[in-house]
GROMACS .gro file of C-alpha atoms in nm:
model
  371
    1UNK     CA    1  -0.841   0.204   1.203
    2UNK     CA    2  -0.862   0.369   0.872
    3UNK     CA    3  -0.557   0.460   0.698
    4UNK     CA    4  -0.618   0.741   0.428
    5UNK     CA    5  -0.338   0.846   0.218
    6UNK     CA    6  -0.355   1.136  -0.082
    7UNK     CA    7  -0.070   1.235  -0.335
    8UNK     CA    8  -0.147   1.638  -0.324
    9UNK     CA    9   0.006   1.963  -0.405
   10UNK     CA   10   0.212   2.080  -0.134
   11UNK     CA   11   0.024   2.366  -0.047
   12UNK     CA   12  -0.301   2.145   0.044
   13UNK     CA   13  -0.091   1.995   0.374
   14UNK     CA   14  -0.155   2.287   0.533
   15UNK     CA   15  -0.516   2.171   0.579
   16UNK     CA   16  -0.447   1.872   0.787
   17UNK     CA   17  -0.254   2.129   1.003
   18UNK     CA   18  -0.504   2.378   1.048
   19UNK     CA   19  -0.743   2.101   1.133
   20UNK     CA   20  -0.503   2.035   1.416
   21UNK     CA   21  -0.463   2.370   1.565
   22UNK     CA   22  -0.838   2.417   1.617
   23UNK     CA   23  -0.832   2.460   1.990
   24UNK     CA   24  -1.200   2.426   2.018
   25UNK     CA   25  -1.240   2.094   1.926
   26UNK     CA   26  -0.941   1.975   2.157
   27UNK     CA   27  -0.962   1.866   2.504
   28UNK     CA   28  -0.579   1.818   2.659
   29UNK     CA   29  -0.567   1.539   2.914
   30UNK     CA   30  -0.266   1.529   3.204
   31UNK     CA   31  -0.149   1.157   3.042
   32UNK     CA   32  -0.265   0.935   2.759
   33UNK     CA   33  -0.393   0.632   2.924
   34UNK     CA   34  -0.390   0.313   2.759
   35UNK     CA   35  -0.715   0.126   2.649
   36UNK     CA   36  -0.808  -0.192   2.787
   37UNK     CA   37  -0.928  -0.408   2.474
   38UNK     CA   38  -0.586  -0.539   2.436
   39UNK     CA   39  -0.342  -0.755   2.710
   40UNK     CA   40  -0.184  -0.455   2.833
   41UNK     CA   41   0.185  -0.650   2.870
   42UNK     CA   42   0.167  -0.709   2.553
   43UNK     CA   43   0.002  -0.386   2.397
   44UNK     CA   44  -0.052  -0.085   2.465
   45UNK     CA   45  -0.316   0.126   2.286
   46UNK     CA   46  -0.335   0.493   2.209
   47UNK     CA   47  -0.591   0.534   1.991
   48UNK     CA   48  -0.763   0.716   2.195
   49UNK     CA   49  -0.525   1.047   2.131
   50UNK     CA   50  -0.441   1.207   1.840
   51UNK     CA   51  -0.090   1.088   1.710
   52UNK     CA   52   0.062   1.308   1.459
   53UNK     CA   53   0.340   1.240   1.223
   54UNK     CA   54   0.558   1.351   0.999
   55UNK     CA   55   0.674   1.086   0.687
   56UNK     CA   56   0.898   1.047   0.399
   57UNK     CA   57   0.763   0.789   0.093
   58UNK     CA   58   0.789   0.680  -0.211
   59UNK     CA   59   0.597   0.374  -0.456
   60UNK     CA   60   0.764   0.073  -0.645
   61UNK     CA   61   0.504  -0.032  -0.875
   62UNK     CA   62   0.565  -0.249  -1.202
   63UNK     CA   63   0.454  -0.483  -1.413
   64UNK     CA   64   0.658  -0.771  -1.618
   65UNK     CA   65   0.609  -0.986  -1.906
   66UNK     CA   66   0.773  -1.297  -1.808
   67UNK     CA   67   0.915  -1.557  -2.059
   68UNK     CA   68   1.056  -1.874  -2.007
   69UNK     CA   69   1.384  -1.778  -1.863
   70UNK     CA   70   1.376  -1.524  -1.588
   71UNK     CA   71   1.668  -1.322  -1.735
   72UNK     CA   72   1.431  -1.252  -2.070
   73UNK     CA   73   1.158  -1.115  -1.857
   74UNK     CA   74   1.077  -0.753  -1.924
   75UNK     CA   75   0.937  -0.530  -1.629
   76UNK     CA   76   0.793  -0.237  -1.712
   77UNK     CA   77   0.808   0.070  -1.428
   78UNK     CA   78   0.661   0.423  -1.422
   79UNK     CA   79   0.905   0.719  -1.287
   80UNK     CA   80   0.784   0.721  -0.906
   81UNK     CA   81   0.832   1.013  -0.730
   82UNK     CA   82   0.951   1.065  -0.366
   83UNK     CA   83   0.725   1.245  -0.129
   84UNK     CA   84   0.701   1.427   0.206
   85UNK     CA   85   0.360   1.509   0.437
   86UNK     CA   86   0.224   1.560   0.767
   87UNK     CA   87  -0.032   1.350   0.890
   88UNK     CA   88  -0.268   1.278   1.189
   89UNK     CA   89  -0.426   0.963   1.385
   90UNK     CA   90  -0.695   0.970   1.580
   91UNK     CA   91  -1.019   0.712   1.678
   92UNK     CA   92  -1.104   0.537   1.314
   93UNK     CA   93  -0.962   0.743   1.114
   94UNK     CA   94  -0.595   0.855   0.978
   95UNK     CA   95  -0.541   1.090   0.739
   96UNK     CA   96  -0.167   1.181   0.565
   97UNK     CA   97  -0.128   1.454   0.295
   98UNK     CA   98   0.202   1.445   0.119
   99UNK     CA   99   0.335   1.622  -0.161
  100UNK     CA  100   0.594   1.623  -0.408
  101UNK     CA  101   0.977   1.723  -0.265
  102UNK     CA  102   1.130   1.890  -0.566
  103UNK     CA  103   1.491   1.854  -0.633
  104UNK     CA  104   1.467   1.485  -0.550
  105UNK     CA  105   1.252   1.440  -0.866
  106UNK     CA  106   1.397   1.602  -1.145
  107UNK     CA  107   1.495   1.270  -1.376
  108UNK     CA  108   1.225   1.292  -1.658
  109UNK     CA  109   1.507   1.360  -1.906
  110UNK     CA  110   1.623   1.000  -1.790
  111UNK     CA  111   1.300   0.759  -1.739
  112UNK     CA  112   1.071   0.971  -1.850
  113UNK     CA  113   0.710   1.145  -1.740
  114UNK     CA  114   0.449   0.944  -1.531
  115UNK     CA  115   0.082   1.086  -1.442
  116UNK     CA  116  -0.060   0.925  -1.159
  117UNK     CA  117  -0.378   0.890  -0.943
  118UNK     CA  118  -0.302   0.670  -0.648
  119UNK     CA  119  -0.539   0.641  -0.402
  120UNK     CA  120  -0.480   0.332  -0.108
  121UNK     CA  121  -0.657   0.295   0.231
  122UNK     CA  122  -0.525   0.037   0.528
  123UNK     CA  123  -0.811  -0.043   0.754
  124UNK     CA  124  -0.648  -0.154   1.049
  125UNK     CA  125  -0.862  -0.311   1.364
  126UNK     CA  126  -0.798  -0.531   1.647
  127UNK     CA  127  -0.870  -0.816   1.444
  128UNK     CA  128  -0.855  -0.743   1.063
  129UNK     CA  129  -0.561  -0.567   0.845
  130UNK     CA  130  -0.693  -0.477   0.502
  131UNK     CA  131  -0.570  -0.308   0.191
  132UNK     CA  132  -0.789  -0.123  -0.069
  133UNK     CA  133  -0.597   0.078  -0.373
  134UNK     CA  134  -0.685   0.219  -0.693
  135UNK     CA  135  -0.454   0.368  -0.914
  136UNK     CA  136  -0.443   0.472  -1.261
  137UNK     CA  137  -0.079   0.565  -1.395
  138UNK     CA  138   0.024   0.661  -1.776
  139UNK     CA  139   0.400   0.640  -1.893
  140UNK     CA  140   0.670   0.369  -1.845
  141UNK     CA  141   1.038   0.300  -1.894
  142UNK     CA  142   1.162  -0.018  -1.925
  143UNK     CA  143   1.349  -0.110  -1.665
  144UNK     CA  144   1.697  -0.346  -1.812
  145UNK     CA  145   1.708  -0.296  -2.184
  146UNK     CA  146   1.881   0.018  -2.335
  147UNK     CA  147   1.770   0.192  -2.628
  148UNK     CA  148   2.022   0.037  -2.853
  149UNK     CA  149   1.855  -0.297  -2.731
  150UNK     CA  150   1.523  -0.189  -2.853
  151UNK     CA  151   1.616  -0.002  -3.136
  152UNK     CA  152   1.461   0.378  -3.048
  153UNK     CA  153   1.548   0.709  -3.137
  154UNK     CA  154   1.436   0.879  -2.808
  155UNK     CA  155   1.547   1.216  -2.582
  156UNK     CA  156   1.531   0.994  -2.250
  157UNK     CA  157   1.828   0.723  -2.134
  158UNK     CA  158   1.554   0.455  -2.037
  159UNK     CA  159   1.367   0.316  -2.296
  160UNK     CA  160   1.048   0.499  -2.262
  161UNK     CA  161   0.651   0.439  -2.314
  162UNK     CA  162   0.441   0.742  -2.329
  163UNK     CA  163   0.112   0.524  -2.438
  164UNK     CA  164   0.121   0.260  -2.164
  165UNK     CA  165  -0.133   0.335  -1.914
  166UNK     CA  166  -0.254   0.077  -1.627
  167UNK     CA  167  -0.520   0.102  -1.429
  168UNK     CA  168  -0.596  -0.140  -1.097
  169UNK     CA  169  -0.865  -0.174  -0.813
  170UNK     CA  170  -0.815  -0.446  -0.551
  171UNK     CA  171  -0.875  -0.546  -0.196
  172UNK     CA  172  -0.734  -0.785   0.041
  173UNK     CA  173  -0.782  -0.863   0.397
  174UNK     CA  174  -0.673  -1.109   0.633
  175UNK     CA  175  -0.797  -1.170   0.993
  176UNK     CA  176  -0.566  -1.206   1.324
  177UNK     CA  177  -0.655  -1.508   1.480
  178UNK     CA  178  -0.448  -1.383   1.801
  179UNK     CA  179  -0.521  -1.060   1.860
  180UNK     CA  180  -0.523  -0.982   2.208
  181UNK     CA  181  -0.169  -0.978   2.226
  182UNK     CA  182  -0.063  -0.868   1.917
  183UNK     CA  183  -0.091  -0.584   1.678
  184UNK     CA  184  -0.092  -0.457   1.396
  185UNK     CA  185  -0.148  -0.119   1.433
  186UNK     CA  186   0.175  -0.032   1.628
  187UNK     CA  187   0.391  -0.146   1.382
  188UNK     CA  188   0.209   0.001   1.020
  189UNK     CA  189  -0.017   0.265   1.221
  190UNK     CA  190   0.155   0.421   1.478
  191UNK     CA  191  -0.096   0.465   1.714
  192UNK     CA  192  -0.049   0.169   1.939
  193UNK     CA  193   0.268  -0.009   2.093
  194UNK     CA  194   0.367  -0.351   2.102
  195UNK     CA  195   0.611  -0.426   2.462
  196UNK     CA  196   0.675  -0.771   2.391
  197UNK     CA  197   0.727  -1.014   2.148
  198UNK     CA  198   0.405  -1.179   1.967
  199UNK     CA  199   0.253  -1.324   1.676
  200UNK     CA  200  -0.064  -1.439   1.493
  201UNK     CA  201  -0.204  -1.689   1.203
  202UNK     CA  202  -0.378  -1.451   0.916
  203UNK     CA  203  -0.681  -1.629   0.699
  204UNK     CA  204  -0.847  -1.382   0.482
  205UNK     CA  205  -0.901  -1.347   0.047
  206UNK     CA  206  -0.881  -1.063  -0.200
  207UNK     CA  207  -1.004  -0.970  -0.534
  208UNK     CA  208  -0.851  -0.771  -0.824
  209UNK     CA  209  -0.889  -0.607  -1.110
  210UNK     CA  210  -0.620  -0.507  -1.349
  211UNK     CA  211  -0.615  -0.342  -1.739
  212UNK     CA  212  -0.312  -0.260  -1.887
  213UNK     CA  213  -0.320  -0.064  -2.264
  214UNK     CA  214  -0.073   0.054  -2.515
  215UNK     CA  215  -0.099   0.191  -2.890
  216UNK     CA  216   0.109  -0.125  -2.995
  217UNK     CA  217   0.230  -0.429  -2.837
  218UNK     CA  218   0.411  -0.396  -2.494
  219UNK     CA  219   0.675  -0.650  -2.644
  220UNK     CA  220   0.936  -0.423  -2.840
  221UNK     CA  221   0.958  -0.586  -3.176
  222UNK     CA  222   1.327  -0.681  -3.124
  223UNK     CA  223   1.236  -0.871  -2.851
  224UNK     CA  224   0.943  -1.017  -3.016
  225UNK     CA  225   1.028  -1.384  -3.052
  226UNK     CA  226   1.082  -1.443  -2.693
  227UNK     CA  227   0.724  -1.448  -2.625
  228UNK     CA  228   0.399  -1.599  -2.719
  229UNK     CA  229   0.104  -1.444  -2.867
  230UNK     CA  230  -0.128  -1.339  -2.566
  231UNK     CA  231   0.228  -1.149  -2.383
  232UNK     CA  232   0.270  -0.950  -2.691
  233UNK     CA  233  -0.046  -0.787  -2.588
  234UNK     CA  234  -0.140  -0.415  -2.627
  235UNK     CA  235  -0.427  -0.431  -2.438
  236UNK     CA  236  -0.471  -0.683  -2.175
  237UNK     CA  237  -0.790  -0.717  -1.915
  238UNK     CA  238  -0.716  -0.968  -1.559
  239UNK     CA  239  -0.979  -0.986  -1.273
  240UNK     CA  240  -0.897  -1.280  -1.009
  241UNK     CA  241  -1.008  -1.414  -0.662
  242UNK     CA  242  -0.940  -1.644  -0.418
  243UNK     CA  243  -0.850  -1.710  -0.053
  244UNK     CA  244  -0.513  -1.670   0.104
  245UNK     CA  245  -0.332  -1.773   0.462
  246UNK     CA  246   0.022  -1.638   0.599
  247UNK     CA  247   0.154  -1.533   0.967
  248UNK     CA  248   0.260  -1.217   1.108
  249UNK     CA  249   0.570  -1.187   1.352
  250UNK     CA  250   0.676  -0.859   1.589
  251UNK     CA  251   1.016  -0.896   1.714
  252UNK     CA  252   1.082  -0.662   2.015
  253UNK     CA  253   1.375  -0.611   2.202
  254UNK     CA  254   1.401  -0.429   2.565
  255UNK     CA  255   1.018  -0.260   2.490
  256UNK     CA  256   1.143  -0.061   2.220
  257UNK     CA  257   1.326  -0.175   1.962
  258UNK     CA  258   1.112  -0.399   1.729
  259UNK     CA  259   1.087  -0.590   1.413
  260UNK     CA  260   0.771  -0.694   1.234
  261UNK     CA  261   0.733  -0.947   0.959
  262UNK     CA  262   0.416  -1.062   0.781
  263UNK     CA  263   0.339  -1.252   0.494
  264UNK     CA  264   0.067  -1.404   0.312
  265UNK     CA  265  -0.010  -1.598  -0.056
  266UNK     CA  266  -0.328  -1.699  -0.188
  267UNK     CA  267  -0.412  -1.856  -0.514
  268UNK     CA  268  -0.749  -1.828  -0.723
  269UNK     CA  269  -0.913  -1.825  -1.047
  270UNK     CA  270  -0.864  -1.580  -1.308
  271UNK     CA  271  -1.036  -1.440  -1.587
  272UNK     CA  272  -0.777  -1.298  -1.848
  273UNK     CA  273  -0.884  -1.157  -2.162
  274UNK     CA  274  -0.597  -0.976  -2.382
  275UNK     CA  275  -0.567  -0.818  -2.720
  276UNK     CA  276  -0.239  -0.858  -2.958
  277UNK     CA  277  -0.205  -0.740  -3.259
  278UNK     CA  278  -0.042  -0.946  -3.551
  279UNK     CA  279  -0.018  -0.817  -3.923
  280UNK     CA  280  -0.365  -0.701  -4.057
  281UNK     CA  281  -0.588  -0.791  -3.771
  282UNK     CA  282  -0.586  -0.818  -3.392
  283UNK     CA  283  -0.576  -1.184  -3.182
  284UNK     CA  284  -0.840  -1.195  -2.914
  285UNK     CA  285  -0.823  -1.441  -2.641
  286UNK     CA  286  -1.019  -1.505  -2.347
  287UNK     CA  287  -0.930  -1.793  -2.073
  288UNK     CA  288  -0.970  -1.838  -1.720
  289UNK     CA  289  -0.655  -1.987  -1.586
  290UNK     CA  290  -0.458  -1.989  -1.283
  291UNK     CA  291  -0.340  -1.647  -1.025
  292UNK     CA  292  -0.140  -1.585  -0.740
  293UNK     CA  293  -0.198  -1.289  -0.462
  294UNK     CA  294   0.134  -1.258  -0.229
  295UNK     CA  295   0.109  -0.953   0.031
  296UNK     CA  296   0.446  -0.857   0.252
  297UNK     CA  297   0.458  -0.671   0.514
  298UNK     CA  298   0.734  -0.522   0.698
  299UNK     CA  299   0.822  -0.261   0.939
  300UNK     CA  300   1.113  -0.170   1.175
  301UNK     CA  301   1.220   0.067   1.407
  302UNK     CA  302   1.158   0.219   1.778
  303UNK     CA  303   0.841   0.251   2.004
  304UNK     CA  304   0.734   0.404   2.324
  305UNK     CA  305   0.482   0.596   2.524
  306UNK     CA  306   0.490   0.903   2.342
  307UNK     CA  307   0.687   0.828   2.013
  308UNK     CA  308   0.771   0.612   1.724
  309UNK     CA  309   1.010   0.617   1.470
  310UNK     CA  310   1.023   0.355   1.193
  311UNK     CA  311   1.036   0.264   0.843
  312UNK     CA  312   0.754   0.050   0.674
  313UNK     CA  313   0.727  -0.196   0.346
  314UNK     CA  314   0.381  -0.235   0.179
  315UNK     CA  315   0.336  -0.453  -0.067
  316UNK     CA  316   0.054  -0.654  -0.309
  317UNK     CA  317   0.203  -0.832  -0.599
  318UNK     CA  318  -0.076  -1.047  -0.816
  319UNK     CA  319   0.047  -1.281  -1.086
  320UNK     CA  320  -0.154  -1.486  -1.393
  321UNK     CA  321   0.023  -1.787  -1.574
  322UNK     CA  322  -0.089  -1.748  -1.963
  323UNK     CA  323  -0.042  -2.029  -2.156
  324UNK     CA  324   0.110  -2.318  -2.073
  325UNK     CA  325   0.460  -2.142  -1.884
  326UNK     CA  326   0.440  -1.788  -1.905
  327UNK     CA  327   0.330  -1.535  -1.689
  328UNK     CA  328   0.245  -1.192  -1.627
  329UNK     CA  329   0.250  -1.006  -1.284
  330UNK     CA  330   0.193  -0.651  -1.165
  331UNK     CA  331   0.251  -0.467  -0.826
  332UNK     CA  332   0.190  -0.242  -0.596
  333UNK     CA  333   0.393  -0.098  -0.303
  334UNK     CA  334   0.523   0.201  -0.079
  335UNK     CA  335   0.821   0.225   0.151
  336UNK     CA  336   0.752   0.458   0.409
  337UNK     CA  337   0.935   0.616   0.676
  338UNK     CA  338   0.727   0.837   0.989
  339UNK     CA  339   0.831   1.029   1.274
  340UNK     CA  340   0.554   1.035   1.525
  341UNK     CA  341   0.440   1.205   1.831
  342UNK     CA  342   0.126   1.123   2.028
  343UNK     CA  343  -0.011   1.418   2.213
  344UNK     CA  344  -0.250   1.441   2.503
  345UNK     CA  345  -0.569   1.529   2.322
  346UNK     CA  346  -0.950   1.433   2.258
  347UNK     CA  347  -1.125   1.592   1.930
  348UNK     CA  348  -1.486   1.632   2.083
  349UNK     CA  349  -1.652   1.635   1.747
  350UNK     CA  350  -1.497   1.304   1.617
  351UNK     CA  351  -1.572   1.169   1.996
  352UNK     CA  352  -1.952   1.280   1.940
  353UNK     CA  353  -2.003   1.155   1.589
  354UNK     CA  354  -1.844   0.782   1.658
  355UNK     CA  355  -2.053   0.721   1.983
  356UNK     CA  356  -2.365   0.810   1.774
  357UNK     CA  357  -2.264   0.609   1.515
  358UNK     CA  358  -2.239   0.328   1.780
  359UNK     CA  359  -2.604   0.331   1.866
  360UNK     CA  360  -2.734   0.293   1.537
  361UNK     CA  361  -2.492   0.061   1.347
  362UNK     CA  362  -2.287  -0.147   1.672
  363UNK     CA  363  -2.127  -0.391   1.397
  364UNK     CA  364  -1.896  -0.340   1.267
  365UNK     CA  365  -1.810  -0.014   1.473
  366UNK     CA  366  -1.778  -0.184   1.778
  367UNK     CA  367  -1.482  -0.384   1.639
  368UNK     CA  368  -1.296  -0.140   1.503
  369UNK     CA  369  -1.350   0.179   1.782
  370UNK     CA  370  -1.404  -0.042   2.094
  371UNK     CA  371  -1.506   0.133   2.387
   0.00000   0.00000   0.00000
């Protein structure tokens, strides 16, 4: 299952609705029956329908220069907005539009103005859950210190950074080494539903890429002696990989009522390259050191036949020790909460295209649209 998700003008949902309403690709049926790939006492599975949705969200990214003492750290955060969109489910592929909602995002007078490209896919099968993202954002606030602390003269309330700008590209993915009775897919994808309790082992790896620029060091100068040469960067270059192990866990109570909690950590090598300047020149240094990759997942809410309503937590934090104690760590994340409803239909096009697809490539289709 593919998992698709655009930040769009609001106007542009209206595609995924039209899509919807075209009555001559839709075939109803009199009741969605379940597919057989899974133990059916355990799971029940609707991809076979379309499953449409409605969702609130919103991102908690950051990155933070870490010193020696936790309460020194600095963490640096762009001005995330809150969004709304429709979406639909349906065979491989989901797709969700959302869009800014307004008067819930009016604070640039107080953290200040982030641009942002964020683009993240969730491929979700029977026995794999993987993440892709790539994201490129462009102003920060500091999250902590005031402006007193770090001695600006600025119009916002948060210390603010105009000239930071971060871009990432990563995967991860983990297999589920139980997966006839358990899924992911009801509890992150909607289109499935988990009766009973169950969980798995995960085994899987990622790899990252991360850059992170700035017209002058990301350390403010007051707070300059609390950190070592390479975190007093103003340009700073990480790509890591490495293998990583967790579990996943789906409480349910009575059918409906359910709980899911997964997490996994892997540890690699890294190759860290970072640029600080220093009076008259810059300091280059390039090392390959130690990284962490920790992925959480979390989701909660109620499940049945026909509907789901839940909230879900998303999250890939990656981490790099420079030097002998320090570190530096950036994240990525979303908090999302859907409404769905899964309705009796078949889209005969989509139907037509996977089951030629089948014939001429069988792996990996086979896994992830089973018959």
């Amino acid at each position: 299952m593919i998992h698709l998700f655009f930040s769009c003008p609001r106007k542009q949902a209206t595609w995924l609705l039209a899509l919807l309403a075209l009555p001559a690709q839709l075939r109803s049926q009199h009741a969605p029956e379940p597919r057989k790939d899974f133990d059916t006492l355990y799971v029940r599975d609707y991809s076979h329908i379309v499953s449409g949705r409605v969702y609130g969200s919103t991102k908690i990214n950051n990155l933070t220069l870490g010193s020696d003492e936790a309460a020194n750290d600095l963490i640096y955060r762009p001005n995330n907005r809150i969004n709304m969109g429709v979406g639909a489910s349906y065979r491989a592929l989901t797709l969700n539009i959302g869009f800014p909602v307004p008067f819930l995002n009016n604070d640039n007078d107080v953290r200040g103005k982030t641009s942002y490209l964020d683009m993240q896919a969730n491929i979700y099968t029977k026995r794999t859950a993987s993440n892709l993202f790539l994201q490129t954002f462009g102003g920060y606030y500091l999250d902590g210190p005031t402006l007193g602390d770090v001695n600006w003269d600025q119009d916002t309330e948060r210390p603010y950074r105009p000239d930071v700008r971060q871009f990432n590209v990563g995967v991860s993915s983990v297999r589920i080494l139980s997966s006839d009775r358990f899924s992911y897919r009801a509890s992150f994808n909607q289109d499935a539903w988990q009766r009973r309790s169950q969980g798995s082992w995960l085994v899987g790896a990622y790899a990252t890429y991360f850059t992170a620029r700035a017209d002058s060091s990301l350390v403010p100068s007051t707070f300059a002696d609390r950190f070592s040469t390479d975190l007093r960067m103003r340009r700073g270059d990480f790509g890591d990989l490495g293998p990583m192990g967790g579990a996943v866990y789906t409480f349910v109570h009575r059918e409906h009522l359910f709980l899911t909690l997964s997490g996994v950590i892997g540890a690699g090598i890294t190759a860290q390259h970072t640029v600080s300047p220093v009076p008259g020149d810059d300091v280059r240094n390039f090392n390959l050191g130690p990284g962490w990759h920790a992925q959480l997942r979390a989701s909660m809410g109620y499940n049945s036949r026909r509907y789901y309503v839940g909230l879900a937590y998303n999250q890939e934090q990656i981490g790099y020790l420079l030097g002998e104690r320090e570190r530096f760590t950036w994240s990525v994340s979303n908090i999302r909460f859907n409404i769905v409803k899964r309705f009796d239909m078949h889209i005969g096009f989509m139907d037509r295209g996977l089951r030629w697809l089948k014939r001429k490539v069988p792996e990996p289709i086979e896994d992830i649209v089973p018959e």
